[in-house]
Amino acid sequence: MERIKPRTLSGFMELLPGKQMQFERMVDILRTTYGLYGFAPLDTPAIEDAQILLAKGGGETEKQIYRFQKGDSDLALRFDLTVPLAKYVALHYNDLAFPFRRFQISKVYRGERAQRGRFREFYQADIDVIGDGKLDILNEAEIPAIIYRVFTGFGLSRFQIRVNNRKILNGFYAMQALQEQSGDVMRTVDKLEKIGPENVRKILTVDLSIPEEKADAVLKFISIQGTNAEVLTALEGYRGNNELFDKGLDELQAVTKNLSAFGVPEDNFAVDLTIARGLDYYTGTVYETTLLDHPEIGSVCSGGRYDDLAGYYTDRPLPGVGISIGLTRLFYVLDEQGLLNPALPSAPADVLILPMTEDLAPAISLAESLRSNGIRVQLYGEQKKFKQKMSYADKLGVPFVILLGEDELMQGKCTVKNMVSGQQVLLTAEEAADHIFAGKYAGPVILEK
Amino acid sequence: MERIKPRTLSGFMELLPGKQMQFERMVDILRTTYGLYGFAPLDTPAIEDAQILLAKGGGETEKQIYRFQKGDSDLALRFDLTVPLAKYVALHYNDLAFPFRRFQISKVYRGERAQRGRFREFYQADIDVIGDGKLDILNEAEIPAIIYRVFTGFGLSRFQIRVNNRKILNGFYAMQALQEQSGDVMRTVDKLEKIGPENVRKILTVDLSIPEEKADAVLKFISIQGTNAEVLTALEGYRGNNELFDKGLDELQAVTKNLSAFGVPEDNFAVDLTIARGLDYYTGTVYETTLLDHPEIGSVCSGGRYDDLAGYYTDRPLPGVGISIGLTRLFYVLDEQGLLNPALPSAPADVLILPMTEDLAPAISLAESLRSNGIRVQLYGEQKKFKQKMSYADKLGVPFVILLGEDELMQGKCTVKNMVSGQQVLLTAEEAADHIFAGKYAGPVILEK
């Protein structure tokens, strides 16, 4: 037979079983946490009509999209979960209750140039709350609580949820009569951390021809820092000059006001006036989340409030707020930085049962009884030497092995061996279940250094 | 703005939130059950190199596959989970421990002609055990236990796991010197239930020109029925005439021998000599699973033992055994037959909190405290009339609503309303968590009639 060399396409993540277990744990935490906040799981097709996916059209999206014909159909793979959500809400509008809260953790596809750490197929883990015409600010205020519970759920404490409000930015630029140039200004200001205030000032005054006093006003504004209370007080100084600004400030106050009721510590939260989230799409609160010890990773969870989810498909105004986690990239970076907890069990089973008797019925019954107690059991039936069986157990990384021979059977017990300590104990099936449960490692997915 | 009419492609399942919750429950049961048997979760890319996916080539597959170019790459969407598994095992051979047990619950793609109940994108829920050169029969014997636990987990009792062995069939046809025609004969025999023995006999003797006495021998053989013991006894009558047959019979005995230790009742299991599972791929035990009250659905879980998983990619012999559930179609049929339990909660939250005070902090704290107790909580912040809020709760289908006004706050309590009974009770946060937990419906996903 002619053989084809097996390979996986570059830019596509394919994990070994142990790593996959870690990844699944992160997905589980996301699913559970999103569920606790009343989001419904959603699962839209990966393939959509290309006309629909590209309704907005243009730019990078069009170049990166996987688009193809099948019969007469012009098809494409989704490049994010927001456009399919917009289609879903417009299509099923009459069957949904608003506010409509959904989460979706699914793969999306972008045919980008392959490079290290960039993926062509990757998971996004999104939540969105969609209102019918209106949406209360409480929904925006709740988002940091969700982000906080997700990342503490992962095992992290050294992260910061950064929040800003687009109305404050747009209002401020209007005050300075810079609204025409606000896009360019925001893009420049966004580079503050990278290039420093002097270079920002240079670009503003030279490249964008903004008068010096206005450039200074911009620099002064974006350098407002401190505790939430300090930033809000400084912003109060601008109140009364622009209606949009004042509305944005009210919203920001509403978002910060109940942080402690939401259980979000001040340490994990900051009002940050430099955050704009490029897209014109956002109209209110915007969010970014950074790992304090790994600023180079950039934002690991971003999003914001928007006014018009589905304008390409319906004339109903559908405002919303949402966040997205690029899970595949996050996992890749965490792994590369050595932040995935190596102590987490990576074996597909909690225990490997090695039957030592001709009659397999007792070993099978024991396996089924442990499974009924929630223990993940692999029954080993291969005809191998004892040493090979134990080395298989080692390679799998199972925390426990059960030996079941004539001696054990006569006593109605089994020998449970702890593969880390080497300790062996003789136990009944019920005791074995308790023993293995008690030995389960319950540490976090991510281990901060 | 020019608007595009939103639509979802035909042949692609897109569920409303309530139905999606039901679907997710089935996926959870599969994931948990597969996990209990020591299968590792796997997640391979949906896109593969077309050369690799089509290594086997030919036939329907090639016509149905979604294949497209991106840059210089010839790409295709997977049409099953077996070919990607073969690639995975061949590619990562050195990093895997054998027997390698994996499950994968993922979408696959087939551009079939659209028709009712046929899907172009659908979930398969597969398990496979792959051996390195050899694989013990115990792995084949364990499969019915897994199928049994999955389907009872769904809430079913009226189903039957039907088992046969390809070696018995091939051995029998060799005894009759019919091995040249065994493919045609098996395909004909497969129609027995549909067309009856007379018509099977006619096709065998007329269309296939098989001598009458041989046709009668075939019909006699496949009409062997009864309890497992009866069928095995009847098969013993053929022993000693063909080595392959005898080996198959030994295997079938090994598979049926420990059924009760595996916890599989005789009622849910049958040796059925008419099952062949078309593909030449299978070489030992083959499985089908039927719903006794819905034979028209056909097999809902099928698979078998094969000798050569990855011959297109590697010269290592990799035997295995696996089963597959076509989850999307199963869900569709169950729904259409009205078998999905309507009593299962379809709401994304266990409770909707309606704050009735200006200060939202107490409602927020209550929500977070309930969430920390594992209750799924939606906090309602929209400015609506009370009646509209309650009708939203109704539309969502939440089992409980919490009212939190000044009265409740003064007493450090909240009013918990049961939306089904209408009963209202005044409780502390902790009592409320217990009350809501106790009120959770724990019935099965599928309700037999």
GROMACS .gro file of C-alpha atoms in nm, chain B residues 107-255:
model
  149
  556LYS     CA    1  -1.868   1.801   1.441
  557VAL     CA    2  -1.806   1.636   1.106
  558TYR     CA    3  -1.909   1.754   0.760
  559ARG     CA    4  -2.075   1.584   0.466
  560GLY     CA    5  -2.220   1.778   0.177
  561GLU     CA    6  -2.504   1.532   0.124
  562ARG     CA    7  -2.819   1.615  -0.063
  563ALA     CA    8  -3.033   1.800   0.191
  564GLN     CA    9  -3.332   1.609   0.321
  565ARG     CA   10  -3.534   1.596   0.637
  566GLY     CA   11  -3.335   1.456   0.925
  567ARG     CA   12  -3.011   1.448   0.725
  568PHE     CA   13  -2.740   1.686   0.835
  569ARG     CA   14  -2.440   1.829   0.657
  570GLU     CA   15  -2.280   1.927   0.984
  571PHE     CA   16  -2.332   1.684   1.269
  572TYR     CA   17  -2.179   1.566   1.592
  573GLN     CA   18  -2.023   1.227   1.623
  574ALA     CA   19  -1.946   1.093   1.969
  575ASP     CA   20  -1.676   0.832   1.924
  576ILE     CA   21  -1.461   0.614   2.143
  577ASP     CA   22  -1.177   0.395   2.025
  578VAL     CA   23  -0.916   0.177   2.194
  579ILE     CA   24  -0.605   0.136   1.982
  580GLY     CA   25  -0.348  -0.133   2.047
  581ASP     CA   26   0.012  -0.143   1.935
  582GLY     CA   27   0.027  -0.463   1.731
  583LYS     CA   28  -0.213  -0.649   1.961
  584LEU     CA   29  -0.529  -0.573   2.151
  585ASP     CA   30  -0.690  -0.801   2.407
  586ILE     CA   31  -1.048  -0.921   2.360
  587LEU     CA   32  -1.136  -0.766   2.699
  588ASN     CA   33  -1.154  -0.431   2.520
  589GLU     CA   34  -1.423  -0.568   2.290
  590ALA     CA   35  -1.606  -0.719   2.586
  591GLU     CA   36  -1.615  -0.385   2.765
  592ILE     CA   37  -1.786  -0.192   2.485
  593PRO     CA   38  -2.143  -0.313   2.562
  594ALA     CA   39  -2.098  -0.193   2.923
  595ILE     CA   40  -2.013   0.155   2.794
  596ILE     CA   41  -2.309   0.160   2.556
  597TYR     CA   42  -2.533   0.040   2.839
  598ARG     CA   43  -2.416   0.311   3.077
  599VAL     CA   44  -2.456   0.582   2.812
  600PHE     CA   45  -2.811   0.492   2.716
  601THR     CA   46  -2.932   0.428   3.071
  602GLY     CA   47  -2.765   0.761   3.152
  603PHE     CA   48  -2.988   0.921   2.889
  604GLY     CA   49  -3.286   0.771   3.072
  605LEU     CA   50  -3.357   0.480   2.839
  606SER     CA   51  -3.425   0.120   2.935
  607ARG     CA   52  -3.596  -0.011   2.620
  608PHE     CA   53  -3.289  -0.053   2.400
  609GLN     CA   54  -3.087  -0.349   2.282
  610ILE     CA   55  -2.716  -0.383   2.216
  611ARG     CA   56  -2.678  -0.630   1.929
  612VAL     CA   57  -2.351  -0.805   1.882
  613ASN     CA   58  -2.201  -1.030   1.620
  614ASN     CA   59  -1.851  -1.131   1.515
  615ARG     CA   60  -1.718  -1.093   1.164
  616LYS     CA   61  -1.489  -1.395   1.203
  617ILE     CA   62  -1.796  -1.611   1.265
  618LEU     CA   63  -1.960  -1.475   0.951
  619ASN     CA   64  -1.652  -1.502   0.733
  620GLY     CA   65  -1.573  -1.845   0.877
  621PHE     CA   66  -1.926  -1.965   0.808
  622TYR     CA   67  -1.920  -1.839   0.449
  623ALA     CA   68  -1.583  -2.008   0.400
  624MET     CA   69  -1.738  -2.335   0.526
  625GLN     CA   70  -2.001  -2.296   0.255
  626ALA     CA   71  -1.734  -2.207  -0.003
  627LEU     CA   72  -1.912  -1.876  -0.045
  628GLN     CA   73  -1.621  -1.652   0.058
  629GLU     CA   74  -1.598  -1.502  -0.293
  630GLN     CA   75  -1.958  -1.385  -0.270
  631SER     CA   76  -1.965  -1.317   0.104
  632GLY     CA   77  -1.994  -0.940   0.052
  633ASP     CA   78  -2.304  -0.974  -0.166
  634VAL     CA   79  -2.451  -1.238   0.062
  635MET     CA   80  -2.404  -1.023   0.373
  636ARG     CA   81  -2.560  -0.723   0.205
  637THR     CA   82  -2.860  -0.938   0.114
  638VAL     CA   83  -2.888  -1.094   0.459
  639ASP     CA   84  -2.875  -0.745   0.607
  640LYS     CA   85  -3.216  -0.683   0.444
  641LEU     CA   86  -3.375  -0.978   0.624
  642GLU     CA   87  -3.582  -0.766   0.863
  643LYS     CA   88  -3.701  -0.542   0.583
  644ILE     CA   89  -3.785  -0.787   0.305
  645GLY     CA   90  -3.834  -1.121   0.485
  646PRO     CA   91  -3.663  -1.462   0.441
  647GLU     CA   92  -3.846  -1.555   0.119
  648ASN     CA   93  -3.715  -1.253  -0.068
  649VAL     CA   94  -3.368  -1.300   0.076
  650ARG     CA   95  -3.375  -1.656  -0.053
  651LYS     CA   96  -3.486  -1.536  -0.396
  652ILE     CA   97  -3.203  -1.283  -0.425
  653LEU     CA   98  -2.949  -1.542  -0.310
  654THR     CA   99  -3.058  -1.811  -0.553
  655VAL     CA  100  -3.166  -1.601  -0.851
  656ASP     CA  101  -2.961  -1.282  -0.850
  657LEU     CA  102  -2.649  -1.430  -0.694
  658SER     CA  103  -2.689  -1.779  -0.848
  659ILE     CA  104  -2.617  -1.953  -0.521
  660PRO     CA  105  -2.718  -2.320  -0.511
  661GLU     CA  106  -3.042  -2.381  -0.322
  662GLU     CA  107  -2.891  -2.596  -0.050
  663LYS     CA  108  -2.632  -2.329   0.027
  664ALA     CA  109  -2.897  -2.057   0.033
  665ASP     CA  110  -3.091  -2.270   0.278
  666ALA     CA  111  -2.781  -2.318   0.490
  667VAL     CA  112  -2.735  -1.940   0.498
  668LEU     CA  113  -3.098  -1.884   0.590
  669LYS     CA  114  -3.081  -2.148   0.860
  670PHE     CA  115  -2.765  -1.995   1.001
  671ILE     CA  116  -2.894  -1.640   1.020
  672SER     CA  117  -3.222  -1.753   1.169
  673ILE     CA  118  -3.044  -1.880   1.480
  674GLN     CA  119  -3.209  -1.689   1.760
  675GLY     CA  120  -3.281  -1.707   2.131
  676THR     CA  121  -3.102  -1.625   2.453
  677ASN     CA  122  -2.727  -1.573   2.442
  678ALA     CA  123  -2.680  -1.927   2.575
  679GLU     CA  124  -2.910  -2.072   2.309
  680VAL     CA  125  -2.739  -1.891   2.024
  681LEU     CA  126  -2.394  -1.990   2.149
  682THR     CA  127  -2.502  -2.354   2.181
  683ALA     CA  128  -2.636  -2.350   1.825
  684LEU     CA  129  -2.310  -2.198   1.703
  685GLU     CA  130  -2.113  -2.469   1.883
  686GLY     CA  131  -2.275  -2.707   1.637
  687TYR     CA  132  -2.066  -2.553   1.358
  688ARG     CA  133  -1.738  -2.572   1.548
  689GLY     CA  134  -1.444  -2.767   1.408
  690ASN     CA  135  -1.503  -2.693   1.039
  691ASN     CA  136  -1.319  -2.368   1.000
  692GLU     CA  137  -1.040  -2.212   1.206
  693LEU     CA  138  -1.160  -1.855   1.160
  694PHE     CA  139  -1.512  -1.950   1.264
  695ASP     CA  140  -1.382  -2.120   1.579
  696LYS     CA  141  -1.174  -1.817   1.670
  697GLY     CA  142  -1.476  -1.590   1.619
  698LEU     CA  143  -1.686  -1.814   1.840
  699ASP     CA  144  -1.419  -1.803   2.113
  700GLU     CA  145  -1.425  -1.423   2.090
  701LEU     CA  146  -1.803  -1.409   2.103
  702GLN     CA  147  -1.795  -1.628   2.412
  703ALA     CA  148  -1.539  -1.399   2.574
  704VAL     CA  149  -1.759  -1.100   2.495
   0.00000   0.00000   0.00000
